Amino acid sequence: IGTDKPRPVKVLERVVAEGFNLKIWGAQVNNGWKNAGLEKYWIGYRTTDEELSKICASSKIILGVSEEKKRNCAVCFSARVYQVCGARGFLLEERSKGIEEMFSDGTDLVLWDNEDDLASKIKKYLENQDERCRIAQLGYRRVREKHTFKERMKTLLKTVGLWQK
């Protein structure tokens, strides 16, 4: 679920080369899916938030490719991490700055470091449905307990000294 930027296209080319079944939702603004021979995997449109939740909940694995690594910030990962986990999806997310401060690798989601690692983990978790479901459930619980707007506002107010409880 994303846009056809060069990095995600390259990663998904590797996923297809490994023989994994793939579906892509998102915009094609650079003809990236077509030019890479991935167009047959592309569903053809961007999802709504409601569709995104259904896709996440019904897919075996949601792949996260971080474009945020390039940014100069302490915590740099996509809001899609919260969306996928909050929809009870199993997320295989590229390791990025600060993500392990918010989520626990192997507990709430699974992080990958390079394309070989990604291919290995896709295979592992496709073969281990119980583990996949357990991690998805714990990721959902983490989002519901720690990453709601209410919890974020508490953190913000504490940080600026306005939260007393």
mmCIF file of C-alpha atoms in Angstrom:
data_model
loop_
_atom_site.group_PDB
_atom_site.id
_atom_site.type_symbol
_atom_site.label_atom_id
_atom_site.label_comp_id
_atom_site.label_asym_id
_atom_site.label_seq_id
_atom_site.Cartn_x
_atom_site.Cartn_y
_atom_site.Cartn_z
ATOM 1 C CA ILE A 1 0.000 0.000 0.000
ATOM 2 C CA GLY A 2 1.860 3.049 -1.190
ATOM 3 C CA THR A 3 3.174 5.052 -4.104
ATOM 4 C CA ASP A 4 5.446 3.869 -6.903
ATOM 5 C CA LYS A 5 8.568 5.663 -5.699
ATOM 6 C CA PRO A 6 11.894 4.085 -6.761
ATOM 7 C CA ARG A 7 12.729 2.447 -3.409
ATOM 8 C CA PRO A 8 9.400 0.605 -2.887
ATOM 9 C CA VAL A 9 9.419 -0.452 -6.544
ATOM 10 C CA LYS A 10 12.913 -1.951 -6.142
ATOM 11 C CA VAL A 11 11.910 -3.821 -2.974
ATOM 12 C CA LEU A 12 8.711 -5.177 -4.528
ATOM 13 C CA GLU A 13 10.623 -6.318 -7.618
ATOM 14 C CA ARG A 14 12.701 -8.486 -5.267
ATOM 15 C CA VAL A 15 9.583 -9.808 -3.519
ATOM 16 C CA VAL A 16 8.133 -10.899 -6.882
ATOM 17 C CA ALA A 17 11.480 -12.375 -7.975
ATOM 18 C CA GLU A 18 11.375 -14.562 -4.841
ATOM 19 C CA GLY A 19 8.030 -15.943 -6.035
ATOM 20 C CA PHE A 20 5.756 -14.421 -3.393
ATOM 21 C CA ASN A 21 2.158 -13.519 -4.211
ATOM 22 C CA LEU A 22 1.695 -9.770 -4.114
ATOM 23 C CA LYS A 23 -1.045 -7.161 -4.372
ATOM 24 C CA ILE A 24 -0.259 -3.450 -4.583
ATOM 25 C CA TRP A 25 -2.692 -0.676 -3.644
ATOM 26 C CA GLY A 26 -1.752 2.940 -4.146
ATOM 27 C CA ALA A 27 -1.056 5.623 -6.669
ATOM 28 C CA GLN A 28 1.026 5.093 -9.780
ATOM 29 C CA VAL A 29 2.361 8.575 -10.417
ATOM 30 C CA ASN A 30 5.731 7.681 -11.956
ATOM 31 C CA ASN A 31 4.649 4.644 -14.023
ATOM 32 C CA GLY A 32 6.834 2.741 -11.569
ATOM 33 C CA TRP A 33 4.611 -0.325 -11.277
ATOM 34 C CA LYS A 34 4.296 -0.537 -15.062
ATOM 35 C CA ASN A 35 7.954 0.129 -15.838
ATOM 36 C CA ALA A 36 9.087 -2.507 -13.326
ATOM 37 C CA GLY A 37 6.717 -5.158 -14.643
ATOM 38 C CA LEU A 38 4.648 -4.961 -11.455
ATOM 39 C CA GLU A 39 1.480 -3.603 -13.053
ATOM 40 C CA LYS A 40 -0.244 -7.012 -12.973
ATOM 41 C CA TYR A 41 0.050 -6.935 -9.156
ATOM 42 C CA TRP A 42 -1.310 -3.372 -8.925
ATOM 43 C CA ILE A 43 -4.987 -3.164 -7.951
ATOM 44 C CA GLY A 44 -5.245 0.152 -9.776
ATOM 45 C CA TYR A 45 -6.240 2.736 -7.221
ATOM 46 C CA ARG A 46 -5.602 4.263 -3.801
ATOM 47 C CA THR A 47 -7.569 2.881 -0.895
ATOM 48 C CA THR A 48 -9.937 4.700 1.400
ATOM 49 C CA ASP A 49 -9.266 4.452 5.150
ATOM 50 C CA GLU A 50 -12.093 1.936 5.490
ATOM 51 C CA GLU A 51 -10.695 -0.213 2.682
ATOM 52 C CA LEU A 52 -7.214 0.042 4.183
ATOM 53 C CA SER A 53 -8.456 -1.440 7.456
ATOM 54 C CA LYS A 54 -10.140 -4.335 5.666
ATOM 55 C CA ILE A 55 -7.073 -5.012 3.525
ATOM 56 C CA CYS A 56 -4.784 -4.990 6.573
ATOM 57 C CA ALA A 57 -7.030 -7.299 8.577
ATOM 58 C CA SER A 58 -7.445 -9.801 5.742
ATOM 59 C CA SER A 59 -3.886 -9.911 4.358
ATOM 60 C CA LYS A 60 -1.312 -12.382 5.608
ATOM 61 C CA ILE A 61 1.500 -9.816 5.583
ATOM 62 C CA ILE A 62 1.609 -6.074 4.997
ATOM 63 C CA LEU A 63 5.037 -4.897 3.814
ATOM 64 C CA GLY A 64 6.346 -1.554 4.981
ATOM 65 C CA VAL A 65 9.096 0.144 2.983
ATOM 66 C CA SER A 66 10.414 3.243 4.709
ATOM 67 C CA GLU A 67 10.998 6.344 2.663
ATOM 68 C CA GLU A 68 11.405 8.190 5.949
ATOM 69 C CA LYS A 69 15.028 7.053 6.475
ATOM 70 C CA LYS A 70 16.207 9.977 4.367
ATOM 71 C CA ARG A 71 14.755 12.569 6.718
ATOM 72 C CA ASN A 72 16.733 14.176 9.503
ATOM 73 C CA CYS A 73 14.532 13.432 12.509
ATOM 74 C CA ALA A 74 14.687 11.391 15.718
ATOM 75 C CA VAL A 75 11.578 9.325 14.985
ATOM 76 C CA CYS A 76 10.965 8.782 11.281
ATOM 77 C CA PHE A 77 8.436 6.227 10.126
ATOM 78 C CA SER A 78 5.145 6.328 8.304
ATOM 79 C CA ALA A 79 1.774 6.715 9.991
ATOM 80 C CA ARG A 80 0.917 3.549 8.088
ATOM 81 C CA VAL A 81 2.604 1.638 10.932
ATOM 82 C CA TYR A 82 -0.173 2.784 13.278
ATOM 83 C CA GLN A 83 -2.859 2.205 10.641
ATOM 84 C CA VAL A 84 -1.783 -1.373 9.888
ATOM 85 C CA CYS A 85 -1.301 -2.407 13.513
ATOM 86 C CA GLY A 86 -4.506 -0.617 14.510
ATOM 87 C CA ALA A 87 -6.393 -2.699 11.930
ATOM 88 C CA ARG A 88 -4.951 -5.971 13.312
ATOM 89 C CA GLY A 89 -2.645 -6.403 10.350
ATOM 90 C CA PHE A 90 0.661 -8.251 10.530
ATOM 91 C CA LEU A 91 3.279 -5.664 9.609
ATOM 92 C CA LEU A 92 6.711 -6.494 8.244
ATOM 93 C CA GLU A 93 8.229 -3.009 8.377
ATOM 94 C CA GLU A 94 11.622 -1.746 7.316
ATOM 95 C CA ARG A 95 13.713 -0.695 10.318
ATOM 96 C CA SER A 96 13.788 3.093 10.617
ATOM 97 C CA LYS A 97 14.777 5.756 13.125
ATOM 98 C CA GLY A 98 12.875 5.605 16.391
ATOM 99 C CA ILE A 99 10.475 2.806 15.528
ATOM 100 C CA GLU A 100 11.832 0.610 18.315
ATOM 101 C CA GLU A 101 11.023 3.363 20.801
ATOM 102 C CA MET A 102 7.349 2.935 19.906
ATOM 103 C CA PHE A 103 7.056 -0.758 18.977
ATOM 104 C CA SER A 104 8.829 -3.952 19.932
ATOM 105 C CA ASP A 105 10.398 -5.935 17.082
ATOM 106 C CA GLY A 106 9.097 -9.500 17.062
ATOM 107 C CA THR A 107 6.320 -8.638 19.503
ATOM 108 C CA ASP A 108 4.165 -5.856 17.991
ATOM 109 C CA LEU A 109 5.478 -6.046 14.433
ATOM 110 C CA VAL A 110 8.529 -7.463 12.685
ATOM 111 C CA LEU A 111 11.350 -5.303 11.327
ATOM 112 C CA TRP A 112 13.535 -6.060 8.314
ATOM 113 C CA ASP A 113 16.966 -4.629 7.515
ATOM 114 C CA ASN A 114 17.713 -5.505 3.875
ATOM 115 C CA GLU A 115 16.087 -7.327 0.988
ATOM 116 C CA ASP A 116 17.607 -10.710 1.914
ATOM 117 C CA ASP A 117 16.281 -10.316 5.453
ATOM 118 C CA LEU A 118 12.873 -9.305 4.067
ATOM 119 C CA ALA A 119 12.634 -12.358 1.803
ATOM 120 C CA SER A 120 13.643 -14.647 4.668
ATOM 121 C CA LYS A 121 11.085 -13.140 7.026
ATOM 122 C CA ILE A 122 8.278 -13.257 4.463
ATOM 123 C CA LYS A 123 8.927 -16.978 4.051
ATOM 124 C CA LYS A 124 9.156 -17.546 7.812
ATOM 125 C CA TYR A 125 5.920 -15.753 8.645
ATOM 126 C CA LEU A 126 3.940 -17.199 5.745
ATOM 127 C CA GLU A 127 4.796 -20.604 7.212
ATOM 128 C CA ASN A 128 3.924 -19.585 10.788
ATOM 129 C CA GLN A 129 0.314 -18.426 10.883
ATOM 130 C CA ASP A 130 -0.041 -18.724 14.684
ATOM 131 C CA GLU A 131 3.011 -16.519 15.260
ATOM 132 C CA ARG A 132 1.813 -14.042 12.634
ATOM 133 C CA CYS A 133 -1.612 -13.789 14.268
ATOM 134 C CA ARG A 134 -0.100 -13.437 17.741
ATOM 135 C CA ILE A 135 2.141 -10.557 16.635
ATOM 136 C CA ALA A 136 -0.733 -8.836 14.800
ATOM 137 C CA GLN A 137 -2.889 -9.046 17.924
ATOM 138 C CA LEU A 138 -0.117 -7.659 20.149
ATOM 139 C CA GLY A 139 0.513 -4.848 17.650
ATOM 140 C CA TYR A 140 -3.177 -3.991 17.762
ATOM 141 C CA ARG A 141 -3.108 -3.987 21.562
ATOM 142 C CA ARG A 142 -0.017 -1.715 21.583
ATOM 143 C CA VAL A 143 -1.709 0.821 19.310
ATOM 144 C CA ARG A 144 -4.932 0.763 21.356
ATOM 145 C CA GLU A 145 -3.065 1.207 24.661
ATOM 146 C CA LYS A 146 -0.220 3.558 23.740
ATOM 147 C CA HIS A 147 -0.867 5.290 20.432
ATOM 148 C CA THR A 148 -4.395 6.708 20.478
ATOM 149 C CA PHE A 149 -4.960 10.442 20.050
ATOM 150 C CA LYS A 150 -5.808 10.615 23.771
ATOM 151 C CA GLU A 151 -2.501 9.016 24.772
ATOM 152 C CA ARG A 152 -0.575 11.221 22.340
ATOM 153 C CA MET A 153 -2.191 14.350 23.762
ATOM 154 C CA LYS A 154 -1.254 13.273 27.301
ATOM 155 C CA THR A 155 2.343 12.859 26.191
ATOM 156 C CA LEU A 156 2.318 16.243 24.490
ATOM 157 C CA LEU A 157 0.809 17.980 27.517
ATOM 158 C CA LYS A 158 3.284 16.275 29.887
ATOM 159 C CA THR A 159 6.166 17.339 27.660
ATOM 160 C CA VAL A 160 5.159 21.006 27.835
ATOM 161 C CA GLY A 161 4.309 20.793 31.551
ATOM 162 C CA LEU A 162 0.545 21.111 31.315
ATOM 163 C CA TRP A 163 -0.486 17.584 32.384
ATOM 164 C CA GLN A 164 -0.902 17.231 36.155
ATOM 165 C CA LYS A 165 -2.156 13.637 36.622
#
